[in-house]
Structure formats: structure tokens, C-alpha cells
Amino acid sequence: MGADLLATVDGSVFTHVLTETERATGVLAGDDDLALWARLADDGLPLREGGWVRCRRFSDLLDGGTALHGPSGWLAGFEADDLLEFRLRGGALEIELGSRPDVFDARVITVGQRFSEAAVEALHRYAEDPWTGSGALIVDVLTDLAVEYPGLFDEPLPPLTSMLLPGQFELSAGYVHLPGAPRSPAETAGLANGEIVKFALIRGALLTNIEPALPLRLLPESLTVLNRVADEVETAPLTEQTLKALLAAAADRDQQGLAVFLGARSALGGSRPLDALRLTEESLDLAPGLVPALLDAAEFAATRGETVRADALLQRAGLTPEQGLRPALQGLLPHTVSTTGRNQPCPCGSGQKYKKCCLSPRERALPRRAPLLHALLVAYASRPTRRERLGALIELAGGGTASACVDLALFEAGTAAEFLGERGEWLRLDEHSLIGRWCQTPLALYEVVHVIHGHSAQIRPVPDGTDPIPVNDGALAGWVSRGDVLLGRLLATGAEPRLFSTPLRIAPGRVPEALALLADSPDPKSLAKFFAPNA
């Protein structure tokens, strides 16, 4: 179509503001304002003053973008920030100094509408096949406009970038996207086709603040999308202006609750846990069935020792006794029936009176609360703001080592210390002190010296441990054997220590390597690489 396109657009003019970099290098960006001329310059485009303009893709001078190269000195007569007019006349390109058009006439509306339609179509194509990309190629849209509306570009318009950006489009590498449109399949993994479109529209509305009612209307339609958007808000908190606009746009109490919840997630992302707690409770007062808010409120309640309420919130959110924090909470909930007297020894074996231990969840012995503390640390490490840290360690370690990588993220990477900094005031003093001890506990090697299958094991430190350490962990005792060497973190509980994170079984030939690594105060990435199966 080269010759036909050349004839179709002859007489057209596109404007572009010259940058300092372009003037200094003699190279023009060809992805946006000059995209149509860049396409024609693939085979070379003659200049009226002499010489040729040629297009080069992935130019190092323009951070990998499309570049228009001309003869030496072809831009020397212009200054940075000049508005230049690039007109094709008689098959040759003319460059002149232009004046900035302030009038946004009907042609600007036509251009904006066509780009909007193309961006929407691109988003829907992406929803069908994410590998197609979520943007419309700018040069294709310009070509279609030139063919459909002859003469549309015969008089100068503002630069394409200035026409599109006020309309809240996003321009990238020669493509135009709707705001919030995903740029890679990883951003929408796990979303169905229709959910991808909703997710992008919601994200765009939050980014631009143009349609604050749109997220409130679309979010309740899919729990998957709601969770994804809430996670993004926690990672990139919304501005106060956006949050106020959302609340003002709410049409009922459910929408008000949703707006307040997004404020709570923004507070979490901004390291304001008290505000997050307050806003989460407010959101549930307004929208009692908001599942992500129920889960957050349960996490906060469990951290504050409100175990009964935490479990009730998780039940309201639809979690079974085996899901989320519920397994760690079960041992802390009050028994509905007990024949033990208040002043008798607690049946849990703590040595304390029943009324001071399991009769009152808040007074349960520290060893009974330790598993919940560790589960809360794991939940904190899995929150959106820290998920990337954990994911990077898992990627380095390879499959089958996720639990060990969580342990690295908690203690070597500092996540547990951050938990104490943000939520430590919610804990009891003995809980705060225990987690502090955990943060000082190093990884170590242990040899299994005795196993009662499915019940308990005894381990000793390697290389010079003598006294066996009992570990009453049925899951661990279900897969280890006498003589195995394990790499793990033995954490204090106030009674017998526990290996809360699944330890790694180390091949005998790698024991010296592991000892040398541990002796060198390794960083979490070095340890994760050691965890890799083929390391």
C-alpha cells in the first residue's frame, strides 16, 4: 500500500514540538506525532531541501523507540521547543516553523473519537488473546483516518500527543491505550475475558478520576476483579482527591462501603495501619458483606488477640476451617463444653490454671498463641506490598520451596521486623518479644536422630550438637527419616521449639557447602539460589 498511501496523504501536515535531545542528536521520535511519516520513511522519504529521511526501529538514541534520521544538519535551523510542521508535498517532506494552533475544531474531535474506538477494540482483542497487546497501533489509526476523511490533515492540527493526552489516553512505543489497559499478560493472569475488560476500565477510572462512579458500579460484579483492584490500590495508594471523588459518587451504602474500603487499602499501602483498621471497620458498617474487607478485618482482629471475632469474620467471608488463618485460630477459640474447673490445671498442658489459659482466649499460654503469630507473619509477607519480594525469592529458588522462601522473606529480608514496626503495638508484650527473638534466630542445619512416624521427631544441630531437641510436629515426622539433614529455622514458642516453615532436606554431599554458606552471613537471594533443585 506504500504508493497508494503516499498519494492519499500527499498534502497532509503533522506537527511536532522539537525536544532538546532531538535537536542535539539530529534524530526525531517517530512513534507518535510523526508515526505516519515514519512508516513512509521505511523505504526512504525525500526532503524538499535535499537528502532523505529514513526510519530506524529500536534506536538507542531514543530509548529503543522509532527514530527518523535525516541528512547532517537537517534540524540545525530550529530551536528546542519549536513547533515544527512536517508536510508531504509532491512526494517530498517539507519542514517549517509553525505556530501553535489553539483551536480544537471538529477535526480534533474526529481524531479523538477514532483513537478511542481503536483503543477500545484493542482492549477487547487483548481480552480474547492477551498476546496481541492491549493498544492500537497509532500509524494504523492515522492511515485509516487519512483514507476515510480525505483532506483531514491538510491544515495543521496540534501535535498528536497533545490531542490525545488531554483525552486521557496512554501512548507507548507507537501504540495508544485506554488508561489502565494492561501492558503484559501477567497483569491479567487469572481473569476471564470479561473480567479483563472490567479490570482495565476500573483501573483507568481510578487513574484518571474522570468517571469515579464507574469503579463503584463495576467492582461488585466480580470478586476476582475486586481483589485484584484492591491489591493494586494497596500497592499504589489512591490520592485523597480520588478517594473523595469515589465517596461523593457513591449511590448507596454498599458503594460507600466500597469507597471507604479502597481508602483502607490505600492507608495500608501508605503504612498507616491505624487508619486502615478504622476505615476497614467503617466499610463493614456500610457494606457488611464486603469479602476483602472481612478478610482484612479478620487479620487485624487476630493480630490484636480478638480470636473469636477474627474467626467469625472469616466464616462470614466464606472460609472453611482449613482456609486462611482459621487453622491457626482453632486452637485459641474457647471450648463450648468443658468439665475442667476454672482453678484446675488447663487441659492443654501449659501448667497454668484453666481460667488463665484456654478458658480465656486472650489469656492462652504463649506456646498456644505462637502458631497464630507465625501465620500472621506469613499473611503479612503475602500482602500486595511485599508479594514482589517473596515472589523474587521463590523464582530464584525454583519449585517446591515456597515455605522456605516465606521464611527467608520473613527473617533474612526483614519482613517480620517491618510487621513489628507497623503492627507491633497491637500485640501483647510477650508476643512482641517472641517475634523479636524469632528475628534474631538464624537458619541452621539439623540432623534427625529419632522419628515417631506421624507424631514427633528429635533433631540435633549440625555439626556439633549433642543433646537432641524434641519437635512435636506430626507433619514433619510424616516425611523425615533418621539421618536426614534439614536446613530450617527452629523458633522458640515459650515451650518446645517449632519448625513452623517446612525445612529443606539437604543431600549429604551438600552439607559442607551449606555450612560454609551459613557461616558467611548470606543474604536472602544467596540462600534462595542455594535452595534451587539444580544449584
Short mmCIF file of C-alpha atoms in Angstrom, two decimals:
data_model
loop_
_atom_site.label_atom_id
_atom_site.label_comp_id
_atom_site.label_asym_id
_atom_site.label_seq_id
_atom_site.Cartn_x
_atom_site.Cartn_y
_atom_site.Cartn_z
CA MET A 1 0.00 0.00 0.00
CA GLY A 2 3.10 2.24 0.06
CA ALA A 3 2.47 4.06 -3.24
CA ASP A 4 -1.29 4.33 -2.64
CA LEU A 5 -0.75 5.66 0.88
CA LEU A 6 1.83 8.14 -0.38
CA ALA A 7 -0.72 9.51 -2.83
CA THR A 8 -3.53 9.50 -0.25
CA VAL A 9 -1.65 11.57 2.33
CA ASP A 10 0.09 13.91 -0.10
CA GLY A 11 -0.59 17.42 1.16
CA SER A 12 -1.03 16.29 4.78
CA VAL A 13 0.83 18.02 7.60
CA PHE A 14 1.66 16.82 11.13
CA THR A 15 3.08 18.98 13.87
CA HIS A 16 5.69 18.11 16.47
CA VAL A 17 7.43 20.00 19.28
CA LEU A 18 11.20 19.66 18.90
CA THR A 19 12.95 18.45 22.05
CA GLU A 20 16.46 19.34 23.17
CA THR A 21 17.56 15.72 22.65
CA GLU A 22 16.16 15.64 19.13
CA ARG A 23 17.88 18.89 18.19
CA ALA A 24 21.21 17.76 19.66
CA THR A 25 21.18 14.34 18.01
CA GLY A 26 19.51 15.26 14.73
CA VAL A 27 17.07 12.39 15.27
CA LEU A 28 13.28 12.74 15.59
CA ALA A 29 10.95 10.48 17.57
CA GLY A 30 8.77 8.62 15.11
CA ASP A 31 6.40 6.71 17.35
CA ASP A 32 3.66 9.27 17.92
CA ASP A 33 3.29 12.68 16.20
CA LEU A 34 5.29 11.63 13.14
CA ALA A 35 4.23 7.95 13.03
CA LEU A 36 2.74 8.19 9.54
CA TRP A 37 5.88 9.78 8.10
CA ALA A 38 7.96 7.12 9.88
CA ARG A 39 6.02 4.39 8.07
CA LEU A 40 6.59 6.04 4.69
CA ALA A 41 10.26 6.56 5.57
CA ASP A 42 10.82 2.83 5.91
CA ASP A 43 11.88 2.88 2.27
CA GLY A 44 13.26 6.42 2.45
CA LEU A 45 11.37 9.70 2.09
CA PRO A 46 12.94 12.59 0.14
CA LEU A 47 13.36 16.00 1.74
CA ARG A 48 12.39 19.09 -0.24
CA GLU A 49 15.71 20.72 0.74
CA GLY A 50 17.65 17.67 -0.42
CA GLY A 51 18.64 14.36 1.09
CA TRP A 52 16.50 11.61 2.52
CA VAL A 53 14.68 10.83 5.77
CA ARG A 54 14.91 7.21 6.84
CA CYS A 55 13.27 5.28 9.63
CA ARG A 56 15.15 3.15 12.12
CA ARG A 57 13.44 0.93 14.64
CA PHE A 58 14.66 0.48 18.24
CA SER A 59 17.01 3.43 18.14
CA ASP A 60 19.46 3.62 21.05
CA LEU A 61 19.24 7.41 20.83
CA LEU A 62 15.54 7.31 21.74
CA ASP A 63 15.45 4.56 24.38
CA GLY A 64 14.55 1.90 21.89
CA GLY A 65 11.83 3.80 20.01
CA THR A 66 11.33 4.50 16.33
CA ALA A 67 13.64 7.22 15.00
CA LEU A 68 13.66 9.44 11.90
CA HIS A 69 17.17 10.16 10.62
CA GLY A 70 17.88 12.88 8.08
CA PRO A 71 20.97 14.38 6.45
CA SER A 72 23.54 16.16 8.57
CA GLY A 73 22.25 19.49 9.91
CA TRP A 74 18.68 18.99 8.74
CA LEU A 75 17.33 20.32 12.08
CA ALA A 76 20.04 22.95 12.65
CA GLY A 77 17.78 25.90 11.81
CA PHE A 78 15.37 25.19 14.64
CA GLU A 79 15.46 25.56 18.42
CA ALA A 80 14.30 23.25 21.17
CA ASP A 81 10.58 23.73 21.95
CA ASP A 82 9.85 24.99 18.44
CA LEU A 83 6.62 23.68 16.92
CA LEU A 84 7.53 22.21 13.55
CA GLU A 85 5.23 21.41 10.65
CA PHE A 86 6.08 18.33 8.59
CA ARG A 87 4.16 18.43 5.31
CA LEU A 88 4.29 15.94 2.46
CA ARG A 89 4.02 17.76 -0.85
CA GLY A 90 4.59 16.14 -4.21
CA GLY A 91 6.09 13.09 -2.51
CA ALA A 92 8.74 15.11 -0.62
CA LEU A 93 8.78 16.16 3.03
CA GLU A 94 8.88 19.87 3.89
CA ILE A 95 9.78 21.10 7.38
CA GLU A 96 8.75 24.58 8.50
CA LEU A 97 8.42 26.51 11.73
CA GLY A 98 4.76 26.55 12.71
CA SER A 99 2.52 28.46 15.09
CA ARG A 100 0.73 26.67 17.89
CA PRO A 101 -2.92 26.16 16.93
CA ASP A 102 -5.15 26.82 19.91
CA VAL A 103 -8.44 25.94 18.25
CA PHE A 104 -9.68 22.41 18.88
CA ASP A 105 -12.11 22.17 15.97
CA ALA A 106 -14.30 19.32 14.72
CA ARG A 107 -11.25 17.60 13.22
CA VAL A 108 -9.75 17.18 16.69
CA ILE A 109 -12.99 15.55 17.85
CA THR A 110 -12.93 13.21 14.85
CA VAL A 111 -9.35 12.19 15.59
CA GLY A 112 -10.09 11.65 19.28
CA GLN A 113 -13.17 9.55 18.59
CA ARG A 114 -11.35 7.29 16.15
CA PHE A 115 -8.47 6.73 18.54
CA SER A 116 -10.94 5.98 21.33
CA GLU A 117 -12.73 3.40 19.19
CA ALA A 118 -9.43 1.82 18.18
CA ALA A 119 -8.22 1.64 21.79
CA VAL A 120 -11.47 0.01 22.93
CA GLU A 121 -11.26 -2.54 20.10
CA ALA A 122 -7.66 -3.27 21.03
CA LEU A 123 -8.63 -3.88 24.66
CA HIS A 124 -11.33 -6.36 23.63
CA ARG A 125 -8.87 -8.16 21.34
CA TYR A 126 -6.46 -8.35 24.24
CA ALA A 127 -9.19 -9.89 26.42
CA GLU A 128 -9.58 -12.63 23.81
CA ASP A 129 -5.84 -13.11 23.39
CA PRO A 130 -3.51 -11.20 25.75
CA TRP A 131 -0.53 -11.82 23.49
CA THR A 132 -1.99 -9.46 20.87
CA GLY A 133 -1.28 -6.43 23.07
CA SER A 134 -3.82 -4.01 24.51
CA GLY A 135 -3.07 -0.98 22.35
CA ALA A 136 -3.93 0.23 18.86
CA LEU A 137 -1.03 1.00 16.54
CA ILE A 138 -1.03 4.77 16.06
CA VAL A 139 0.12 4.67 12.46
CA ASP A 140 -2.74 2.32 11.55
CA VAL A 141 -5.31 4.67 13.07
CA LEU A 142 -3.80 7.65 11.23
CA THR A 143 -3.80 5.71 7.97
CA ASP A 144 -7.46 4.78 8.37
CA LEU A 145 -8.35 8.40 9.15
CA ALA A 146 -6.47 9.68 6.11
CA VAL A 147 -8.26 7.18 3.84
CA GLU A 148 -11.73 7.72 5.32
CA TYR A 149 -11.50 11.52 5.60
CA PRO A 150 -9.56 12.90 2.63
CA GLY A 151 -8.04 16.26 3.46
CA LEU A 152 -8.42 15.78 7.22
CA PHE A 153 -4.76 16.60 7.78
CA ASP A 154 -4.33 19.25 5.07
CA GLU A 155 -4.25 22.03 7.67
CA PRO A 156 -2.08 21.87 10.81
CA LEU A 157 -3.56 20.33 13.92
CA PRO A 158 -1.97 20.35 17.38
CA PRO A 159 0.62 17.60 17.87
CA LEU A 160 -1.00 14.22 18.16
CA THR A 161 0.36 13.75 21.68
CA SER A 162 -1.31 16.94 22.90
CA MET A 163 -4.60 15.97 21.25
CA LEU A 164 -4.69 12.52 22.82
CA LEU A 165 -3.23 13.00 26.28
CA PRO A 166 -5.87 15.52 27.46
CA GLY A 167 -8.40 12.84 26.47
CA GLN A 168 -6.71 10.53 28.98
CA PHE A 169 -5.19 8.09 26.54
CA GLU A 170 -1.84 6.46 27.20
CA LEU A 171 0.82 6.47 24.49
CA SER A 172 3.60 3.92 24.49
CA ALA A 173 6.07 2.80 21.81
CA GLY A 174 3.81 3.75 18.92
CA TYR A 175 0.58 2.45 20.46
CA VAL A 176 -2.39 4.18 22.03
CA HIS A 177 -4.03 2.53 25.03
CA LEU A 178 -7.04 3.23 27.16
CA PRO A 179 -5.87 4.38 30.57
CA GLY A 180 -5.36 1.38 32.81
CA ALA A 181 -5.08 -1.05 29.92
CA PRO A 182 -2.72 -3.92 30.84
CA ARG A 183 0.67 -4.00 29.16
CA SER A 184 1.53 -7.66 29.73
CA PRO A 185 -0.41 -10.92 30.18
CA ALA A 186 1.00 -11.23 33.71
CA GLU A 187 -1.14 -8.26 34.79
CA THR A 188 -4.37 -10.09 33.97
CA ALA A 189 -3.42 -13.70 34.72
CA GLY A 190 -6.36 -15.49 36.30
CA LEU A 191 -9.01 -13.10 34.94
CA ALA A 192 -11.68 -14.22 32.49
CA ASN A 193 -12.16 -12.30 29.23
CA GLY A 194 -14.97 -10.09 30.51
CA GLU A 195 -13.12 -9.53 33.77
CA ILE A 196 -10.08 -8.25 31.90
CA VAL A 197 -12.13 -5.51 30.25
CA LYS A 198 -13.79 -4.55 33.55
CA PHE A 199 -10.45 -4.56 35.34
CA ALA A 200 -8.92 -2.22 32.76
CA LEU A 201 -11.90 0.15 32.78
CA ILE A 202 -11.92 0.29 36.59
CA ARG A 203 -8.18 0.85 36.76
CA GLY A 204 -8.42 3.59 34.15
CA ALA A 205 -11.23 5.33 36.02
CA LEU A 206 -9.18 5.27 39.23
CA LEU A 207 -6.12 6.60 37.45
CA THR A 208 -7.87 9.46 35.66
CA ASN A 209 -10.64 10.28 38.13
CA ILE A 210 -12.87 11.13 35.14
CA GLU A 211 -15.63 8.61 35.97
CA PRO A 212 -15.48 7.99 39.74
CA ALA A 213 -18.83 6.17 39.72
CA LEU A 214 -17.58 3.54 37.24
CA PRO A 215 -15.43 1.51 39.69
CA LEU A 216 -18.20 1.54 42.31
CA ARG A 217 -20.64 0.21 39.73
CA LEU A 218 -18.42 -2.48 38.20
CA LEU A 219 -16.36 -3.76 41.16
CA PRO A 220 -19.10 -5.70 42.96
CA GLU A 221 -19.78 -7.77 39.83
CA SER A 222 -16.66 -9.92 40.26
CA LEU A 223 -14.87 -10.86 43.48
CA THR A 224 -11.77 -11.73 41.45
CA VAL A 225 -11.61 -8.26 39.93
CA LEU A 226 -12.38 -6.63 43.28
CA ASN A 227 -9.49 -8.49 44.91
CA ARG A 228 -7.14 -7.59 42.07
CA VAL A 229 -8.06 -3.89 42.16
CA ALA A 230 -7.83 -3.78 45.97
CA ASP A 231 -4.35 -5.31 45.77
CA GLU A 232 -3.28 -2.70 43.22
CA VAL A 233 -4.65 0.11 45.37
CA GLU A 234 -2.62 -1.18 48.31
CA THR A 235 0.50 -1.26 46.12
CA ALA A 236 -0.17 2.18 44.60
CA PRO A 237 -2.41 4.12 47.03
CA LEU A 238 -5.09 6.37 45.62
CA THR A 239 -4.84 10.12 46.09
CA GLU A 240 -7.07 11.91 48.57
CA GLN A 241 -8.72 13.63 45.61
CA THR A 242 -9.64 10.29 44.04
CA LEU A 243 -10.90 8.85 47.33
CA LYS A 244 -13.09 11.91 47.92
CA ALA A 245 -14.45 11.68 44.37
CA LEU A 246 -15.28 7.99 44.87
CA LEU A 247 -17.13 8.68 48.10
CA ALA A 248 -19.04 11.57 46.54
CA ALA A 249 -20.05 9.36 43.59
CA ALA A 250 -21.39 6.52 45.77
CA ALA A 251 -25.07 5.91 45.11
CA ASP A 252 -25.87 3.77 48.19
CA ARG A 253 -24.38 2.35 51.38
CA ASP A 254 -22.78 -0.60 49.60
CA GLN A 255 -20.96 1.75 47.24
CA GLN A 256 -19.98 3.98 50.14
CA GLY A 257 -18.54 0.93 51.89
CA LEU A 258 -16.58 0.03 48.79
CA ALA A 259 -15.16 3.56 48.51
CA VAL A 260 -14.16 3.56 52.19
CA PHE A 261 -12.56 0.11 51.78
CA LEU A 262 -10.38 1.37 48.92
CA GLY A 263 -9.35 4.14 51.30
CA ALA A 264 -8.43 1.48 53.86
CA ARG A 265 -6.28 -0.35 51.34
CA SER A 266 -4.63 2.95 50.40
CA ALA A 267 -3.87 3.52 54.09
CA LEU A 268 -2.30 0.07 54.31
CA GLY A 269 -0.13 0.82 51.30
CA GLY A 270 0.88 4.08 52.94
CA SER A 271 1.97 2.29 56.15
CA ARG A 272 -0.88 3.76 58.19
CA PRO A 273 -2.25 0.66 59.94
CA LEU A 274 -4.44 2.52 62.45
CA ASP A 275 -6.19 4.39 59.63
CA ALA A 276 -6.53 1.12 57.73
CA LEU A 277 -8.12 -0.53 60.78
CA ARG A 278 -10.58 2.33 61.29
CA LEU A 279 -11.57 2.55 57.63
CA THR A 280 -11.95 -1.22 57.28
CA GLU A 281 -14.39 -1.25 60.19
CA GLU A 282 -16.27 1.70 58.68
CA SER A 283 -16.51 -0.09 55.34
CA LEU A 284 -18.07 -3.14 57.02
CA ASP A 285 -20.57 -0.97 58.87
CA LEU A 286 -21.69 0.30 55.47
CA ALA A 287 -21.29 -2.92 53.45
CA PRO A 288 -21.33 -5.91 55.86
CA GLY A 289 -20.82 -8.47 53.09
CA LEU A 290 -17.69 -6.96 51.50
CA VAL A 291 -15.46 -10.06 51.42
CA PRO A 292 -11.98 -8.44 51.08
CA ALA A 293 -12.84 -6.10 53.97
CA LEU A 294 -13.95 -9.08 56.07
CA LEU A 295 -10.62 -10.79 55.41
CA ASP A 296 -8.62 -7.68 56.30
CA ALA A 297 -10.69 -7.07 59.43
CA ALA A 298 -10.11 -10.68 60.49
CA GLU A 299 -6.35 -10.31 60.04
CA PHE A 300 -6.36 -7.14 62.14
CA ALA A 301 -8.58 -8.72 64.82
CA ALA A 302 -6.36 -11.80 65.08
CA THR A 303 -3.28 -9.59 65.46
CA ARG A 304 -5.00 -7.73 68.30
CA GLY A 305 -5.86 -11.00 70.06
CA GLU A 306 -9.57 -10.91 69.15
CA THR A 307 -9.58 -14.53 68.06
CA VAL A 308 -13.30 -15.22 68.37
CA ARG A 309 -14.19 -12.18 66.27
CA ALA A 310 -11.45 -12.97 63.75
CA ASP A 311 -12.83 -16.47 63.19
CA ALA A 312 -16.37 -15.17 62.92
CA LEU A 313 -15.29 -12.65 60.27
CA LEU A 314 -13.53 -15.38 58.28
CA GLN A 315 -16.67 -17.52 58.44
CA ARG A 316 -18.71 -14.58 57.13
CA ALA A 317 -16.20 -14.29 54.28
CA GLY A 318 -16.93 -17.92 53.38
CA LEU A 319 -13.67 -19.54 54.52
CA THR A 320 -13.74 -23.14 55.68
CA PRO A 321 -11.88 -24.24 58.86
CA GLU A 322 -8.96 -25.31 56.64
CA GLN A 323 -8.53 -21.96 54.86
CA GLY A 324 -6.61 -18.79 55.59
CA LEU A 325 -5.96 -18.01 59.26
CA ARG A 326 -8.71 -20.31 60.50
CA PRO A 327 -6.46 -23.35 61.17
CA ALA A 328 -4.16 -21.22 63.36
CA LEU A 329 -7.17 -19.76 65.19
CA GLN A 330 -8.87 -23.05 66.03
CA GLY A 331 -6.63 -23.86 68.98
CA LEU A 332 -7.32 -20.46 70.51
CA LEU A 333 -11.10 -20.49 70.40
CA PRO A 334 -12.98 -21.19 73.67
CA HIS A 335 -14.31 -24.70 74.16
CA THR A 336 -18.07 -24.81 74.12
CA VAL A 337 -18.13 -27.66 76.66
CA SER A 338 -15.51 -28.43 79.30
CA THR A 339 -15.56 -30.38 82.56
CA THR A 340 -12.39 -28.61 83.74
CA GLY A 341 -12.87 -26.28 86.69
CA ARG A 342 -11.72 -22.68 86.40
CA ASN A 343 -8.99 -23.17 89.01
CA GLN A 344 -7.87 -26.60 87.78
CA PRO A 345 -4.79 -27.13 85.59
CA CYS A 346 -5.56 -26.33 81.94
CA PRO A 347 -6.07 -29.50 79.85
CA CYS A 348 -3.74 -28.08 77.18
CA GLY A 349 -0.76 -28.94 79.39
CA SER A 350 0.57 -25.40 79.82
CA GLY A 351 0.75 -25.80 83.62
CA GLN A 352 -1.44 -22.74 84.18
CA LYS A 353 -4.91 -22.67 85.66
CA TYR A 354 -7.71 -23.19 83.15
CA LYS A 355 -9.13 -19.68 83.77
CA LYS A 356 -5.72 -18.15 82.97
CA CYS A 357 -5.19 -20.20 79.83
CA CYS A 358 -7.67 -21.78 77.42
CA LEU A 359 -10.86 -20.61 79.16
CA SER A 360 -9.98 -17.07 78.07
CA PRO A 361 -8.62 -16.83 74.50
CA ARG A 362 -6.86 -13.60 75.40
CA GLU A 363 -5.05 -15.36 78.25
CA ARG A 364 -3.97 -18.51 76.47
CA ALA A 365 -0.38 -19.52 77.10
CA LEU A 366 2.19 -18.13 74.69
CA PRO A 367 3.03 -21.55 73.16
CA ARG A 368 -0.62 -21.82 72.11
CA ARG A 369 -0.53 -18.38 70.52
CA ALA A 370 2.81 -18.84 68.73
CA PRO A 371 1.36 -20.67 65.68
CA LEU A 372 -1.09 -17.82 65.09
CA LEU A 373 1.72 -15.27 65.38
CA HIS A 374 3.66 -17.10 62.70
CA ALA A 375 0.55 -17.39 60.49
CA LEU A 376 0.02 -13.64 60.83
CA LEU A 377 3.61 -13.02 59.73
CA VAL A 378 3.04 -15.23 56.69
CA ALA A 379 -0.17 -13.34 55.86
CA TYR A 380 1.72 -10.05 56.17
CA ALA A 381 4.51 -11.30 53.88
CA SER A 382 1.86 -12.26 51.32
CA ARG A 383 0.23 -8.83 51.19
CA PRO A 384 0.48 -6.96 47.87
CA THR A 385 3.16 -4.53 49.03
CA ARG A 386 5.51 -7.38 49.95
CA ARG A 387 4.44 -10.02 47.44
CA GLU A 388 7.05 -8.99 44.89
CA ARG A 389 9.83 -9.53 47.44
CA LEU A 390 8.54 -13.02 48.20
CA GLY A 391 7.95 -13.83 44.54
CA ALA A 392 11.52 -12.91 43.63
CA LEU A 393 12.87 -15.36 46.22
CA ILE A 394 10.55 -18.14 45.04
CA GLU A 395 11.65 -17.55 41.45
CA LEU A 396 15.31 -17.83 42.44
CA ALA A 397 14.68 -20.99 44.46
CA GLY A 398 12.54 -22.83 41.96
CA GLY A 399 9.55 -25.03 42.66
CA GLY A 400 8.82 -26.90 45.86
CA THR A 401 10.49 -24.43 48.22
CA ALA A 402 7.76 -21.81 48.74
CA SER A 403 7.53 -22.35 52.50
CA ALA A 404 11.30 -22.00 52.92
CA CYS A 405 11.22 -18.83 50.81
CA VAL A 406 8.48 -17.37 53.01
CA ASP A 407 10.83 -17.97 55.94
CA LEU A 408 13.63 -16.12 54.09
CA ALA A 409 11.31 -13.21 53.31
CA LEU A 410 10.21 -13.01 56.93
CA PHE A 411 13.56 -13.05 58.64
CA GLU A 412 16.50 -12.57 56.25
CA ALA A 413 14.65 -9.99 54.14
CA GLY A 414 13.26 -8.13 57.15
CA THR A 415 9.50 -8.60 56.68
CA ALA A 416 8.94 -9.75 60.29
CA ALA A 417 10.76 -6.66 61.57
CA GLU A 418 8.53 -4.49 59.36
CA PHE A 419 5.49 -6.25 60.85
CA LEU A 420 6.65 -5.29 64.34
CA GLY A 421 7.22 -1.72 63.19
CA GLU A 422 3.73 -1.37 61.73
CA ARG A 423 1.56 -3.59 63.92
CA GLY A 424 3.70 -4.26 66.97
CA GLU A 425 1.56 -2.03 69.20
CA TRP A 426 -1.40 -4.34 68.56
CA LEU A 427 0.45 -7.29 70.13
CA ARG A 428 0.80 -8.32 73.74
CA LEU A 429 4.26 -7.72 75.21
CA ASP A 430 5.16 -11.42 75.27
CA GLU A 431 4.10 -11.76 71.63
CA HIS A 432 6.18 -8.75 70.58
CA SER A 433 9.17 -10.14 72.47
CA LEU A 434 8.75 -13.59 70.90
CA ILE A 435 8.71 -12.27 67.34
CA GLY A 436 11.75 -10.17 68.22
CA ARG A 437 13.52 -13.37 69.27
CA TRP A 438 12.48 -15.02 66.02
CA CYS A 439 14.08 -12.17 64.08
CA GLN A 440 17.39 -12.99 65.81
CA THR A 441 17.17 -16.74 65.19
CA PRO A 442 19.38 -17.89 62.31
CA LEU A 443 18.87 -20.67 59.82
CA ALA A 444 20.77 -23.77 60.83
CA LEU A 445 21.37 -27.41 59.92
CA TYR A 446 19.83 -30.18 61.99
CA GLU A 447 20.21 -33.95 61.84
CA VAL A 448 17.17 -36.12 62.54
CA VAL A 449 18.17 -38.57 65.27
CA HIS A 450 14.80 -40.14 66.08
CA VAL A 451 11.35 -40.26 64.49
CA ILE A 452 7.98 -41.46 65.67
CA HIS A 453 6.28 -41.52 62.29
CA GLY A 454 3.43 -39.04 62.04
CA HIS A 455 3.86 -37.89 65.62
CA SER A 456 7.19 -36.31 66.59
CA ALA A 457 10.91 -36.19 65.88
CA GLN A 458 14.14 -35.43 67.64
CA ILE A 459 16.85 -33.36 65.95
CA ARG A 460 20.33 -32.13 66.86
CA PRO A 461 22.30 -29.18 65.48
CA VAL A 462 24.95 -29.92 62.83
CA PRO A 463 27.91 -30.20 63.07
CA ASP A 464 28.46 -30.24 66.83
CA GLY A 465 25.09 -30.57 68.55
CA THR A 466 24.81 -33.25 71.20
CA ASP A 467 21.53 -33.02 73.09
CA PRO A 468 18.52 -33.99 70.96
CA ILE A 469 15.78 -31.39 70.63
CA PRO A 470 12.19 -32.72 70.60
CA VAL A 471 9.93 -31.40 67.85
CA ASN A 472 6.28 -32.36 68.27
CA ASP A 473 5.25 -31.86 64.66
CA GLY A 474 3.23 -34.65 63.11
CA ALA A 475 3.57 -33.23 59.60
CA LEU A 476 7.37 -33.09 59.85
CA ALA A 477 7.50 -36.56 61.38
CA GLY A 478 5.46 -37.83 58.45
CA TRP A 479 8.19 -37.31 55.85
CA VAL A 480 11.63 -37.21 57.53
CA SER A 481 13.79 -40.21 58.36
CA ARG A 482 16.54 -40.85 60.85
CA GLY A 483 19.82 -39.46 59.50
CA ASP A 484 18.23 -36.76 57.32
CA VAL A 485 19.90 -33.35 57.46
CA LEU A 486 17.47 -30.43 57.43
CA LEU A 487 18.01 -26.73 56.80
CA GLY A 488 15.49 -24.74 58.80
CA ARG A 489 14.79 -22.18 61.50
CA LEU A 490 13.95 -23.60 64.90
CA LEU A 491 11.76 -20.97 66.55
CA ALA A 492 11.06 -20.55 70.24
CA THR A 493 7.46 -20.79 71.41
CA GLY A 494 7.75 -20.44 75.17
CA ALA A 495 7.76 -24.23 75.42
CA GLU A 496 9.16 -26.71 72.88
CA PRO A 497 10.63 -25.02 69.77
CA ARG A 498 8.94 -25.39 66.38
CA LEU A 499 9.94 -25.53 62.73
CA PHE A 500 6.96 -23.51 61.51
CA SER A 501 8.25 -23.29 57.92
CA THR A 502 8.91 -26.55 56.12
CA PRO A 503 12.68 -27.18 56.28
CA LEU A 504 14.73 -28.33 53.31
CA ARG A 505 16.24 -31.77 53.21
CA ILE A 506 19.93 -31.36 52.32
CA ALA A 507 21.74 -34.07 50.37
CA PRO A 508 24.75 -35.42 52.32
CA GLY A 509 27.16 -34.16 49.66
CA ARG A 510 25.88 -30.58 50.07
CA VAL A 511 26.24 -30.38 53.85
CA PRO A 512 29.74 -28.80 53.76
CA GLU A 513 28.51 -26.26 51.18
CA ALA A 514 25.51 -25.42 53.37
CA LEU A 515 27.69 -24.97 56.48
CA ALA A 516 30.06 -22.69 54.58
CA LEU A 517 27.16 -20.64 53.23
CA LEU A 518 25.56 -20.20 56.66
CA ALA A 519 28.89 -19.21 58.21
CA ASP A 520 29.18 -16.33 55.73
CA SER A 521 26.03 -14.44 56.87
CA PRO A 522 24.33 -14.93 53.49
CA ASP A 523 21.73 -12.56 52.06
CA PRO A 524 18.26 -13.94 51.22
CA LYS A 525 18.95 -14.15 47.49
CA SER A 526 22.07 -16.27 48.01
CA LEU A 527 20.09 -18.62 50.23
CA ALA A 528 17.23 -18.81 47.72
CA LYS A 529 19.70 -19.76 44.98
CA PHE A 530 21.07 -22.49 47.24
CA PHE A 531 17.51 -23.79 47.66
CA ALA A 532 17.17 -24.31 43.90
CA PRO A 533 16.95 -28.01 42.98
CA ASN A 534 19.74 -27.82 40.41
CA ALA A 535 22.05 -25.50 42.34
#
